[in-house]
Coordinates of C-alpha atoms in Angstrom, one line a residue:
M900 CA 22.0 1.6 -4.5
T901 CA 19.7 -0.8 -2.9
S902 CA 19.4 -4.5 -3.9
R903 CA 17.2 -7.5 -3.8
L904 CA 17.7 -11.2 -3.3
S905 CA 15.1 -13.5 -4.5
Y906 CA 14.8 -17.2 -4.9
R907 CA 13.5 -19.5 -7.7
L908 CA 11.8 -22.8 -7.0
G909 CA 12.7 -25.6 -9.4
A910 CA 9.9 -27.3 -11.4
C911 CA 9.8 -30.2 -9.0
A912 CA 9.2 -27.9 -6.1
L913 CA 5.6 -27.7 -7.2
A914 CA 5.1 -30.9 -5.4
A915 CA 7.8 -30.7 -2.7
A916 CA 10.5 -28.4 -1.5
V917 CA 13.8 -28.9 -3.3
S918 CA 17.2 -27.2 -3.3
L919 CA 17.1 -23.6 -4.4
A920 CA 18.9 -21.7 -7.2
V921 CA 19.6 -18.2 -5.9
T922 CA 19.6 -15.2 -8.1
A923 CA 20.9 -11.8 -6.9
V924 CA 19.3 -8.7 -8.6
A925 CA 20.0 -5.1 -8.0
S926 CA 17.4 -2.4 -8.4
D927 CA 17.2 1.3 -7.8
V928 CA 14.3 3.4 -6.5
V929 CA 14.1 6.1 -9.0
S930 CA 13.5 9.6 -7.6
N931 CA 10.5 11.5 -9.0
R932 CA 11.2 14.0 -11.8
V933 CA 8.8 16.9 -11.4
H934 CA 8.7 19.6 -14.1
D935 CA 7.7 22.5 -11.8
A936 CA 7.6 26.2 -12.5
T937 CA 10.5 27.2 -10.3
P938 CA 12.5 30.3 -11.4
T939 CA 15.9 28.5 -11.5
K940 CA 17.4 26.7 -14.4
T941 CA 17.3 23.0 -14.1
A942 CA 18.3 20.2 -16.5
A943 CA 15.5 19.1 -18.7
P944 CA 14.6 15.4 -18.9
A945 CA 16.5 13.7 -21.7
A946 CA 13.8 11.2 -22.6
G947 CA 10.1 10.9 -22.8
Q948 CA 7.7 13.7 -23.5
V949 CA 7.2 17.1 -21.8
R950 CA 3.4 17.2 -21.5
Y951 CA 0.8 19.6 -20.1
I952 CA -2.8 19.0 -19.0
V953 CA -5.0 21.9 -20.2
R954 CA -8.5 22.3 -18.9
Y955 CA -10.6 24.7 -21.0
R956 CA -13.6 26.5 -19.5
T957 CA -17.1 25.1 -19.9
G958 CA -18.8 26.7 -22.9
T959 CA -15.7 27.4 -24.9
L960 CA -15.1 26.0 -28.3
Q961 CA -11.8 24.5 -27.1
R962 CA -13.8 22.4 -24.7
T963 CA -15.5 20.5 -27.5
S964 CA -13.0 20.7 -30.3
A965 CA -9.6 19.0 -30.2
T966 CA -8.6 21.0 -33.3
Q967 CA -9.4 24.3 -31.5
A968 CA -7.7 23.1 -28.4
L969 CA -4.5 22.4 -30.3
A970 CA -4.8 25.8 -32.1
T971 CA -5.1 27.6 -28.7
A972 CA -2.1 25.6 -27.4
N973 CA 0.0 26.6 -30.4
A974 CA -1.1 30.2 -30.1
A975 CA 0.1 30.2 -26.5
L976 CA 3.5 28.7 -27.6
V977 CA 3.9 31.5 -30.1
R978 CA 3.0 34.2 -27.6
S979 CA 5.5 32.8 -25.1
G980 CA 8.3 33.6 -27.5
L981 CA 9.8 30.2 -27.1
V982 CA 9.6 29.4 -30.8
T983 CA 12.1 32.2 -31.4
S984 CA 14.6 30.8 -28.9
H985 CA 13.8 27.2 -29.8
P986 CA 13.6 27.0 -33.6
G987 CA 11.2 24.3 -34.8
L988 CA 9.5 24.0 -31.4
S989 CA 5.8 23.0 -31.8
M990 CA 2.9 21.8 -29.8
R991 CA 1.3 18.4 -30.3
Y992 CA -2.1 17.2 -29.3
L993 CA -2.1 13.8 -27.6
R994 CA -5.6 13.0 -26.4
R995 CA -8.6 14.0 -24.2
L996 CA -8.7 12.8 -20.6
A997 CA -11.6 11.3 -18.8
N998 CA -12.3 14.6 -17.0
G999 CA -12.5 16.6 -20.3
A1000 CA -9.1 18.1 -20.1
D1001 CA -6.7 17.9 -23.1
L1002 CA -3.2 16.5 -23.0
V1003 CA -0.6 18.3 -25.2
S1004 CA 3.1 18.1 -25.4
V1005 CA 6.0 20.2 -26.8
S1006 CA 8.2 18.7 -29.5
R1007 CA 11.4 18.9 -27.5
P1008 CA 12.3 19.1 -23.8
L1009 CA 12.1 22.5 -22.0
D1010 CA 14.0 23.5 -18.9
S1011 CA 12.1 24.7 -15.8
V1012 CA 12.3 28.4 -16.7
D1013 CA 11.0 27.9 -20.2
S1014 CA 8.3 25.6 -18.9
A1015 CA 7.3 28.3 -16.4
T1016 CA 7.1 30.8 -19.2
L1017 CA 4.8 28.6 -21.2
L1018 CA 2.6 27.9 -18.2
R1019 CA 2.2 31.6 -17.6
T1020 CA 1.3 32.3 -21.2
F1021 CA -1.4 29.6 -21.1
A1022 CA -2.8 31.0 -17.8
V1023 CA -3.6 34.4 -19.2
D1024 CA -5.9 32.9 -22.0
A1025 CA -9.5 33.5 -21.0
S1026 CA -10.5 30.2 -22.4
V1027 CA -8.1 28.2 -20.1
Q1028 CA -9.4 27.1 -16.7
S1029 CA -6.1 25.5 -15.6
V1030 CA -2.9 24.1 -17.0
T1031 CA -0.8 21.6 -15.1
P1032 CA 2.5 20.0 -16.0
D1033 CA 2.0 16.2 -16.5
R1034 CA 4.4 15.1 -13.9
R1035 CA 5.7 11.6 -13.4
F1036 CA 5.1 9.3 -10.5
V1037 CA 7.1 6.4 -9.4
H1038 CA 6.3 3.3 -7.3
T1039 CA 6.9 3.6 -3.5
G1040 CA 8.7 0.4 -2.9
L1041 CA 12.2 0.1 -1.5
V1042 CA 14.0 -2.9 -2.7
G1043 CA 16.5 -4.4 -0.4
P1044 CA 18.5 -7.5 0.4
T1045 CA 16.7 -10.5 1.9
M1046 CA 17.9 -13.8 3.3
V1047 CA 17.3 -16.7 1.0
P1048 CA 15.1 -19.3 2.8
N1049 CA 15.5 -23.1 2.5
D1050 CA 11.8 -23.6 2.8
P1051 CA 9.5 -21.1 1.1
Q1052 CA 6.6 -21.4 3.4
S1053 CA 4.2 -18.6 4.2
T1054 CA 4.4 -19.0 8.0
A1055 CA 8.1 -18.9 7.9
Y1056 CA 8.6 -15.6 6.0
Q1057 CA 5.4 -13.7 5.8
W1058 CA 5.6 -12.3 9.3
H1059 CA 3.4 -9.4 8.1
F1060 CA 0.4 -11.8 8.1
Y1061 CA 1.1 -13.7 11.3
N1062 CA 3.3 -11.8 13.8
S1063 CA 1.3 -10.9 16.9
V1064 CA 3.1 -7.6 17.3
G1065 CA 3.7 -6.3 13.8
G1066 CA 1.3 -8.4 11.6
V1067 CA -2.3 -7.9 10.5
Y1068 CA -3.8 -11.0 12.2
A1069 CA -4.5 -12.7 8.8
P1070 CA -5.3 -16.2 10.0
A1071 CA -8.2 -15.1 12.1
A1072 CA -9.5 -13.1 9.2
W1073 CA -9.2 -16.0 6.8
D1074 CA -11.4 -18.1 9.1
K1075 CA -14.3 -15.9 7.8
A1076 CA -13.3 -14.3 4.5
N1077 CA -10.9 -14.7 1.6
G1078 CA -12.1 -11.8 -0.7
A1079 CA -14.1 -14.0 -3.1
G1080 CA -16.1 -12.0 -5.6
V1081 CA -14.1 -8.8 -5.1
I1082 CA -12.0 -7.1 -7.8
V1083 CA -8.9 -5.1 -6.7
A1084 CA -7.3 -2.8 -9.4
D1085 CA -3.6 -2.6 -8.9
L1086 CA -2.3 0.5 -10.7
D1087 CA 1.4 -0.2 -10.9
T1088 CA 4.1 -1.6 -13.4
G1089 CA 1.8 -4.3 -14.6
V1090 CA 2.3 -8.0 -13.9
T1091 CA 4.5 -10.7 -15.2
D1092 CA 3.7 -14.4 -15.8
H1093 CA 3.8 -16.2 -12.4
P1094 CA 2.4 -19.6 -11.7
D1095 CA 1.4 -18.6 -8.2
L1096 CA -0.5 -15.5 -9.3
N1097 CA -1.8 -16.1 -12.8
A1098 CA -5.1 -17.8 -11.7
N1099 CA -6.2 -14.7 -9.8
V1100 CA -5.3 -12.1 -12.5
L1101 CA -7.7 -10.6 -15.0
E1102 CA -6.6 -9.1 -18.3
G1103 CA -6.4 -5.5 -17.3
Y1104 CA -5.1 -2.6 -19.5
D1105 CA -1.9 -0.8 -20.3
F1106 CA -2.5 3.0 -19.9
I1107 CA 1.1 4.2 -20.6
S1108 CA 0.9 6.5 -23.6
D1109 CA 4.6 7.1 -24.1
S1110 CA 6.7 4.4 -25.9
F1111 CA 9.8 5.4 -24.0
V1112 CA 8.1 4.8 -20.7
S1113 CA 6.2 1.7 -21.8
R1114 CA 9.0 0.0 -23.8
R1115 CA 6.4 -0.8 -26.4
P1116 CA 6.8 0.3 -30.0
T1117 CA 3.7 2.5 -29.9
N1118 CA 2.3 5.4 -27.9
E1119 CA -1.1 3.8 -28.0
R1120 CA -2.8 2.3 -25.0
V1121 CA -3.4 -1.4 -25.3
P1122 CA -5.3 -4.3 -23.6
G1123 CA -3.4 -6.3 -21.1
A1124 CA -1.0 -5.1 -18.4
H1125 CA 2.2 -7.0 -19.2
D1126 CA 5.2 -5.6 -17.4
Y1127 CA 8.0 -5.1 -19.9
G1128 CA 10.4 -4.0 -17.2
D1129 CA 11.4 -0.6 -15.9
W1130 CA 15.2 -0.9 -16.1
N1131 CA 17.3 1.9 -17.3
D1132 CA 21.0 2.2 -18.2
D1133 CA 21.4 6.0 -18.8
W1134 CA 21.9 8.3 -15.8
S1135 CA 20.8 11.3 -17.9
Q1136 CA 17.3 9.9 -18.2
C1137 CA 16.3 9.0 -14.6
G1138 CA 19.2 7.1 -13.1
V1139 CA 20.4 3.6 -13.6
G1140 CA 18.7 0.5 -12.3
N1141 CA 17.4 -3.0 -13.1
S1142 CA 13.7 -3.9 -13.4
S1143 CA 11.8 -3.9 -10.2
F1144 CA 8.7 -5.9 -11.4
H1145 CA 7.1 -4.0 -8.6
G1146 CA 3.5 -4.6 -9.7
T1147 CA 4.0 -8.4 -9.5
H1148 CA 5.0 -8.0 -5.9
T1149 CA 2.1 -5.7 -4.8
A1150 CA -0.4 -7.9 -6.7
G1151 CA 0.9 -10.9 -4.8
T1152 CA 0.3 -9.3 -1.4
I1153 CA -3.3 -8.7 -2.4
A1154 CA -4.2 -12.0 -4.1
E1155 CA -1.4 -14.5 -4.6
V1156 CA -3.0 -17.9 -5.0
S1157 CA -3.1 -19.8 -1.7
N1158 CA -3.7 -23.3 -0.5
N1159 CA -2.0 -24.7 -3.6
G1160 CA 1.0 -26.3 -1.9
I1161 CA 3.6 -23.9 -3.4
G1162 CA 5.1 -20.6 -2.6
M1163 CA 3.4 -18.2 -0.2
A1164 CA 0.0 -16.6 0.3
G1165 CA -2.0 -13.5 -0.7
L1166 CA -4.0 -11.7 2.0
A1167 CA -7.2 -11.7 -0.1
H1168 CA -6.4 -14.9 -2.0
G1169 CA -10.0 -15.4 -3.2
A1170 CA -10.2 -11.9 -4.8
K1171 CA -9.2 -11.1 -8.4
I1172 CA -6.5 -8.6 -9.4
L1173 CA -7.2 -6.2 -12.3
P1174 CA -3.7 -5.1 -13.2
V1175 CA -3.6 -1.6 -14.7
R1176 CA -0.2 -0.6 -16.0
V1177 CA 0.7 3.1 -15.4
L1178 CA 4.4 2.9 -14.4
G1179 CA 7.3 1.9 -16.6
R1180 CA 10.8 3.3 -17.4
C1181 CA 11.4 6.5 -15.3
G1182 CA 7.9 6.2 -13.7
G1183 CA 4.6 7.2 -15.1
Y1184 CA 2.6 10.3 -16.2
M1185 CA -0.1 11.8 -14.0
S1186 CA -2.4 12.0 -17.0
D1187 CA -2.1 8.2 -17.6
I1188 CA -2.6 7.5 -13.9
A1189 CA -5.7 9.8 -13.7
D1190 CA -7.4 8.1 -16.6
A1191 CA -6.5 4.7 -15.2
I1192 CA -8.2 5.6 -11.9
V1193 CA -11.4 6.5 -13.7
W1194 CA -11.3 3.4 -16.0
A1195 CA -10.6 1.0 -13.1
S1196 CA -13.6 2.2 -11.2
G1197 CA -15.9 1.7 -14.2
G1198 CA -15.8 5.2 -15.6
S1199 CA -15.4 6.2 -19.3
V1200 CA -12.1 7.1 -20.9
P1201 CA -11.9 8.4 -24.5
G1202 CA -10.3 5.9 -26.8
V1203 CA -10.3 3.0 -24.3
P1204 CA -13.0 0.3 -24.3
A1205 CA -15.2 0.1 -21.3
N1206 CA -13.9 -1.8 -18.3
P1207 CA -15.8 -5.1 -18.1
N1208 CA -14.6 -5.7 -14.5
P1209 CA -15.0 -2.4 -12.4
A1210 CA -13.0 -2.6 -9.2
E1211 CA -14.3 -2.2 -5.7
V1212 CA -10.8 -1.3 -4.5
I1213 CA -8.0 0.6 -6.2
N1214 CA -4.5 0.1 -4.9
M1215 CA -1.9 2.8 -5.8
S1216 CA 1.6 2.0 -4.5
L1217 CA 3.0 5.0 -6.2
G1218 CA 3.7 8.7 -5.7
G1219 CA 5.5 11.9 -6.6
E1220 CA 6.6 15.1 -4.9
G1221 CA 4.1 18.0 -4.8
V1222 CA 0.6 18.5 -3.5
C1223 CA -2.4 16.8 -5.1
D1224 CA -3.3 18.4 -8.5
D1225 CA -6.9 19.0 -9.5
V1226 CA -6.5 16.4 -12.3
M1227 CA -5.6 13.7 -9.8
Q1228 CA -8.2 14.8 -7.3
A1229 CA -10.9 14.8 -9.9
A1230 CA -10.1 11.3 -11.0
I1231 CA -10.1 10.0 -7.4
D1232 CA -13.4 11.8 -6.8
T1233 CA -14.9 10.1 -9.8
A1234 CA -13.7 6.7 -8.6
V1235 CA -15.2 7.3 -5.1
A1236 CA -18.4 8.5 -6.6
N1237 CA -18.5 5.2 -8.5
G1238 CA -18.3 3.3 -5.2
T1239 CA -14.6 2.4 -5.4
T1240 CA -12.3 2.7 -2.3
V1241 CA -9.0 4.2 -3.2
V1242 CA -5.9 3.1 -1.2
V1243 CA -2.6 4.9 -1.6
S1244 CA 0.9 4.7 -0.1
A1245 CA 2.2 7.5 2.1
G1246 CA 5.7 7.6 0.4
N1247 CA 9.2 6.7 1.4
S1248 CA 11.0 10.0 2.1
N1249 CA 10.6 10.2 5.9
D1250 CA 8.8 13.4 5.2
N1251 CA 5.3 14.9 5.7
T1252 CA 3.0 13.1 3.4
A1253 CA 1.2 16.4 2.7
N1254 CA 4.0 17.2 0.3
Y1255 CA 3.3 14.2 -1.9
A1256 CA 0.6 13.0 -4.3
P1257 CA -1.6 11.1 -4.5
A1258 CA -1.0 10.7 -0.7
S1259 CA -2.2 14.3 -0.1
C1260 CA -5.4 13.9 -2.1
N1261 CA -8.8 13.9 -0.4
N1262 CA -11.0 10.8 -0.4
V1263 CA -8.1 8.3 -0.2
I1264 CA -7.0 5.9 2.5
N1265 CA -3.4 7.0 3.1
V1266 CA -1.2 4.1 4.4
G1267 CA 2.1 4.5 6.3
A1268 CA 4.6 1.7 6.7
S1269 CA 5.3 -0.1 10.0
R1270 CA 7.9 -2.7 10.8
V1271 CA 8.2 -6.0 12.7
T1272 CA 7.9 -4.3 16.1
G1273 CA 4.8 -2.3 15.0
G1274 CA 6.7 0.9 15.0
K1275 CA 7.3 3.4 12.3
A1276 CA 9.5 2.2 9.4
Y1277 CA 12.4 4.6 9.2
Y1278 CA 11.6 5.6 5.6
S1279 CA 7.8 6.0 5.9
N1280 CA 6.3 9.4 5.3
F1281 CA 4.1 10.6 8.1
G1282 CA 1.7 13.4 9.0
K1283 CA -1.9 14.2 9.7
R1284 CA -3.0 12.9 6.3
V1285 CA -1.8 9.3 7.1
D1286 CA -4.9 7.3 8.0
I1287 CA -3.5 4.0 9.1
S1288 CA -0.3 2.0 9.1
A1289 CA 0.4 -1.5 7.8
P1290 CA 3.5 -3.7 7.4
G1291 CA 6.1 -2.3 5.0
G1292 CA 9.1 -4.1 6.5
G1293 CA 12.8 -3.4 6.2
A1294 CA 16.3 -4.9 6.1
G1295 CA 17.0 -6.9 9.2
Q1296 CA 15.0 -4.6 11.4
D1297 CA 14.6 -5.4 15.0
G1298 CA 16.8 -8.5 14.7
V1299 CA 14.5 -10.2 12.2
P1300 CA 16.6 -11.2 9.1
N1301 CA 13.6 -11.7 6.9
G1302 CA 11.9 -8.5 7.9
Y1303 CA 10.9 -7.6 4.4
V1304 CA 7.5 -8.2 2.9
W1305 CA 7.8 -11.4 0.9
Q1306 CA 5.8 -12.0 -2.2
T1307 CA 5.7 -13.0 -5.9
I1308 CA 8.4 -11.4 -8.0
N1309 CA 10.4 -11.9 -11.3
D1310 CA 14.2 -12.0 -10.9
S1311 CA 15.2 -10.9 -14.4
M1312 CA 17.4 -7.8 -14.5
T1313 CA 15.6 -6.4 -17.6
A1314 CA 12.8 -8.0 -19.5
P1315 CA 10.8 -10.6 -17.5
E1316 CA 11.4 -14.3 -17.9
A1317 CA 8.1 -16.2 -18.2
G1318 CA 6.7 -18.6 -15.8
Q1319 CA 9.1 -18.2 -12.9
P1320 CA 7.9 -19.4 -9.5
V1321 CA 10.1 -16.7 -7.8
Y1322 CA 9.5 -15.0 -4.5
G1323 CA 11.4 -12.0 -3.1
G1324 CA 11.4 -9.5 -0.3
M1325 CA 10.8 -5.8 -0.7
A1326 CA 10.1 -2.9 1.8
G1327 CA 8.3 0.4 1.5
T1328 CA 5.0 2.0 1.8
S1329 CA 4.3 0.3 -1.5
M1330 CA 4.2 -2.9 0.5
A1331 CA 2.0 -1.4 3.2
A1332 CA -0.9 -0.2 0.9
P1333 CA -1.7 -3.6 -0.6
H1334 CA -2.3 -5.0 2.9
V1335 CA -5.0 -2.4 3.4
S1336 CA -6.4 -3.0 -0.2
A1337 CA -6.6 -6.7 0.5
T1338 CA -8.3 -6.2 3.8
V1339 CA -10.9 -4.0 2.1
A1340 CA -11.5 -6.9 -0.3
L1341 CA -11.9 -9.3 2.6
L1342 CA -14.4 -6.9 4.2
Q1343 CA -16.4 -6.3 1.0
S1344 CA -16.6 -10.0 0.3
I1345 CA -18.7 -10.7 3.4
A1346 CA -20.4 -7.4 4.1
P1347 CA -24.2 -7.8 3.9
R1348 CA -24.2 -5.0 1.3
P1349 CA -21.5 -3.1 -0.6
L1350 CA -19.9 -0.6 1.8
T1351 CA -19.2 2.9 0.6
P1352 CA -15.6 4.1 0.6
A1353 CA -16.4 6.3 3.6
E1354 CA -17.9 3.3 5.5
V1355 CA -14.8 1.2 4.6
E1356 CA -12.4 3.9 5.9
A1357 CA -14.4 4.3 9.1
R1358 CA -14.3 0.5 9.8
L1359 CA -10.5 0.3 9.2
K1360 CA -9.9 3.1 11.6
A1361 CA -12.3 2.0 14.3
T1362 CA -10.8 -1.5 14.4
A1363 CA -7.1 -0.5 14.2
R1364 CA -4.8 -1.8 16.9
A1365 CA -2.9 0.6 19.1
F1366 CA 0.8 1.0 18.2
P1367 CA 2.8 -1.3 20.4
V1368 CA 5.6 1.2 20.5
A1369 CA 5.5 4.9 20.9
I1370 CA 5.0 7.0 17.8
P1371 CA 6.6 10.4 18.2
S1372 CA 4.0 13.2 18.1
D1373 CA 5.9 15.0 15.4
T1374 CA 5.7 12.0 13.0
P1375 CA 2.1 10.7 13.4
M1376 CA 1.3 7.5 11.5
G1377 CA -2.5 7.4 11.6
V1378 CA -4.9 5.9 14.1
G1379 CA -2.9 2.6 14.6
L1380 CA -2.0 -0.7 12.9
L1381 CA -4.2 -2.5 10.5
N1382 CA -6.1 -5.4 12.1
A1383 CA -7.7 -7.6 9.4
K1384 CA -9.3 -9.8 12.0
A1385 CA -11.1 -7.0 13.7
V1386 CA -12.1 -5.4 10.4
I1387 CA -13.9 -8.7 9.4
E1388 CA -15.5 -9.0 12.8
S1389 CA -16.9 -5.5 12.4
V1390 CA -19.4 -7.0 9.9
I1391 CA -19.5 -10.6 11.4
P1392 CA -19.5 -10.0 15.1
C1393 CA -17.2 -12.4 17.0
Q1394 CA -18.9 -15.0 19.1
G1395 CA -17.8 -16.6 22.4
A1396 CA -15.2 -15.9 25.1
D1397 CA -12.2 -15.5 22.8
C1398 CA -13.3 -12.3 21.1
E1399 CA -11.1 -9.4 21.8
S1400 CA -14.1 -7.1 21.7
N1401 CA -15.5 -8.9 24.7
A1402 CA -12.6 -8.1 26.9
R1403 CA -13.4 -6.0 29.9
P1404 CA -11.1 -3.0 30.5
L1405 CA -8.5 -3.3 33.2
A1406 CA -6.7 -0.1 34.5
N1407 CA -3.3 0.0 36.1
K1408 CA -3.4 -0.6 39.9
T1409 CA -7.2 -0.5 39.9
P1410 CA -8.5 -3.9 41.2
A1411 CA -11.4 -5.7 39.4
K1412 CA -13.3 -7.1 42.4
G1413 CA -16.0 -9.8 43.0
L1414 CA -15.0 -12.2 40.2
A1415 CA -17.0 -15.4 40.2
G1416 CA -17.7 -18.4 38.0
A1417 CA -18.2 -22.1 37.7
V1418 CA -15.6 -24.6 36.9
G1419 CA -14.3 -23.9 33.4
A1420 CA -15.6 -20.3 33.4
Q1421 CA -13.4 -17.8 31.5
L1422 CA -13.4 -14.1 32.4
M1423 CA -11.4 -11.9 30.0
Y1424 CA -9.8 -8.6 30.6
A1425 CA -7.5 -6.3 28.6
I1426 CA -5.1 -3.5 29.5
N1427 CA -3.2 -1.2 27.1
V1428 CA 0.3 -0.9 28.5
P1429 CA 2.4 2.1 27.6
V1430 CA 5.8 1.6 26.0
T1431 CA 7.5 3.2 29.1
A1432 CA 6.0 0.6 31.5
T1433 CA 8.3 -1.4 33.8
N1434 CA 7.6 -4.0 36.5
L1435 CA 4.5 -5.3 34.8
S1436 CA 2.6 -8.0 36.7
F1437 CA -0.9 -9.5 37.0
L1438 CA -2.3 -11.1 40.1
T1439 CA -5.4 -12.6 41.6
Y1440 CA -6.2 -12.9 45.3
G1441 CA -9.0 -13.3 47.8
G1442 CA -12.3 -15.1 47.7
T1443 CA -12.9 -18.9 47.5
G1444 CA -12.3 -21.7 45.0
D1445 CA -9.4 -22.2 42.5
V1446 CA -8.5 -20.1 39.5
T1447 CA -5.8 -20.2 36.8
L1448 CA -4.3 -17.0 35.4
L1449 CA -3.4 -16.8 31.6
V1450 CA -1.7 -13.8 30.0
R1451 CA -1.0 -13.1 26.3
Y1452 CA 0.3 -10.1 24.5
G1453 CA -1.7 -8.8 21.5
Q1454 CA -4.1 -11.7 21.3
V1455 CA -6.6 -13.4 23.5
P1456 CA -5.1 -16.3 25.5
T1457 CA -6.7 -19.7 25.4
T1458 CA -6.0 -22.7 27.6
A1459 CA -3.8 -24.1 24.8
A1460 CA -2.1 -20.8 23.7
Y1461 CA -0.7 -18.2 26.1
D1462 CA 2.5 -16.4 26.9
V1463 CA 2.6 -16.8 30.7
S1464 CA 0.4 -18.5 33.2
S1465 CA 0.0 -19.2 36.9
A1466 CA -1.8 -22.2 38.1
R1467 CA -1.2 -22.7 41.9
P1468 CA -3.8 -24.3 44.0
G1469 CA -6.3 -21.7 45.2
N1470 CA -6.7 -18.1 44.1
N1471 CA -3.4 -16.5 44.8
E1472 CA -1.9 -16.3 41.3
T1473 CA 0.9 -14.0 40.1
V1474 CA 2.3 -13.5 36.6
R1475 CA 5.3 -11.2 36.1
I1476 CA 6.5 -9.8 32.8
P1477 CA 10.2 -9.0 33.1
V1478 CA 10.4 -6.9 29.9
A1479 CA 7.0 -5.4 29.1
R1480 CA 6.0 -4.4 25.6
G1481 CA 3.9 -1.4 24.8
G1482 CA 0.4 -2.4 23.6
M1483 CA -2.5 -4.6 24.6
Y1484 CA -2.2 -7.4 27.1
Y1485 CA -5.1 -9.8 27.4
V1486 CA -5.7 -11.6 30.7
K1487 CA -8.0 -14.6 31.5
V1488 CA -9.2 -15.8 34.8
V1489 CA -10.2 -19.5 34.3
G1490 CA -12.1 -21.5 36.9
A1491 CA -10.0 -24.6 37.8
K1492 CA -12.9 -25.1 40.2
A1493 CA -15.9 -22.9 41.0
F1494 CA -14.8 -19.6 42.4
T1495 CA -16.3 -16.5 44.0
G1496 CA -15.1 -13.1 45.4
V1497 CA -11.8 -13.1 43.5
T1498 CA -9.9 -9.9 42.8
L1499 CA -7.8 -9.3 39.6
E1500 CA -5.2 -6.6 39.4
A1501 CA -2.7 -5.4 36.9
R1502 CA 0.3 -3.3 38.1
H1503 CA 3.1 -1.5 36.4
D1504 CA 5.4 1.5 37.0

């Protein structure tokens, strides 16, 4: 079992920090329950519905008639012989999906062998194009213990925004963009009332169509996306665990209210969150998720009012075992065709992400999880389908006690308590994906025109930072680490000497000769140092005049901010790095006086 510690701010903390009341909450990550057609007997789920997504061929009567679709489904059930072995078993028609498929369910659970029999019977019907079990997905957040801080400030605990090694360089991005005018749909457990999030939350919609999963007294979909909790107390259903309030946390990373003197910050704090509830007790059904994707992007879903706030970005911090189904792929393709960028988490099984959905779907941005050092988080899925990595965090990793991703949360064990200014730490690829979704919002808010999903993905990849630690070749994690600053600068070019893109390349033991400049001149270079490097040093020599040498890891040094410097009289300067880190080092040669003919060199073994 994993657990979470969170903290609650007292009412007077809205004006100033006060002593904290600490609440400990435990929560399990529920493993996905997939009803697949394997030939071995497995236990059937004890709660919720066993549902199938049936696509009838174009031109058939079943395609246009719900009555005929149900009649065909019942005929398949009779032909399967299951009504003999299961007296009273019947087929129920639930609804039509956005892609024209029909959702049906059987009146009682089936084990995997019986389910496979029914699927085969469906498949031989000439009117059926495909039939797919409506599997459940769960959120991809790992909840773990965090240290309770005395001062709930963003810079103290949200390393994932600020850290020069493992963070996303948020402050430099905030200088130019905050996501204003962009809507991000967060398909998750919904949201709870939170004073540091409410102002940036739109009404949204609850797409859960099973009362067991939703904890509502009806199977109907309803306006709003209130999180009723996903706790469970029966091992036979899907394990035991307390409510995660996962959607409140992911929404906070995207757009928690900022600059209000309380709590922490959201990466795209000028954007709006469109919460779409698709996960509840024991996860959520693919049919609900697929319809929610279409609706969130502005598409039409039978029985659901039109979305008045179509999203430019969809965040899905969720997943389940198995490759991408055509139902999920069709929904994603519809969203992308509507101009919506779809961001998904890679998954938390330390496995190839090709074995999970929606991470294995096409036309998504697949996000792996990194940790404080910028390396792979131990739990993160990997593989060629991972596009980019972003902070997912973890428990005390790399000697950082608050190495989780900190955000808004609700600390109730079951049903949410209203109006709690609570913040907590979580870890997982669920936490990584919202960093990318928020960065897309920042980008779209200042782009001269709306960028297509393909253009967005290209900019994210082109501006990614190199991993500062080696990523094993058998566990690839995408092109690199998310760099929000560089993404923004890709549409608003950086100006002046302190732009990373202006750095001239410097190769190991290859002198850069003939440097010259006036007093105050700043010449910038960069070298990507491998993680195996030792005896790293930078030196200048030769020529006339007087220079100062400034070195900084991961960011451009300035005369006021640098890691190491050398400022002897003349041009013979040396900076040694006793323990080198893998990644980009930036070097500045600054004219203390006018200089000419100076040589700069970087050396490492």
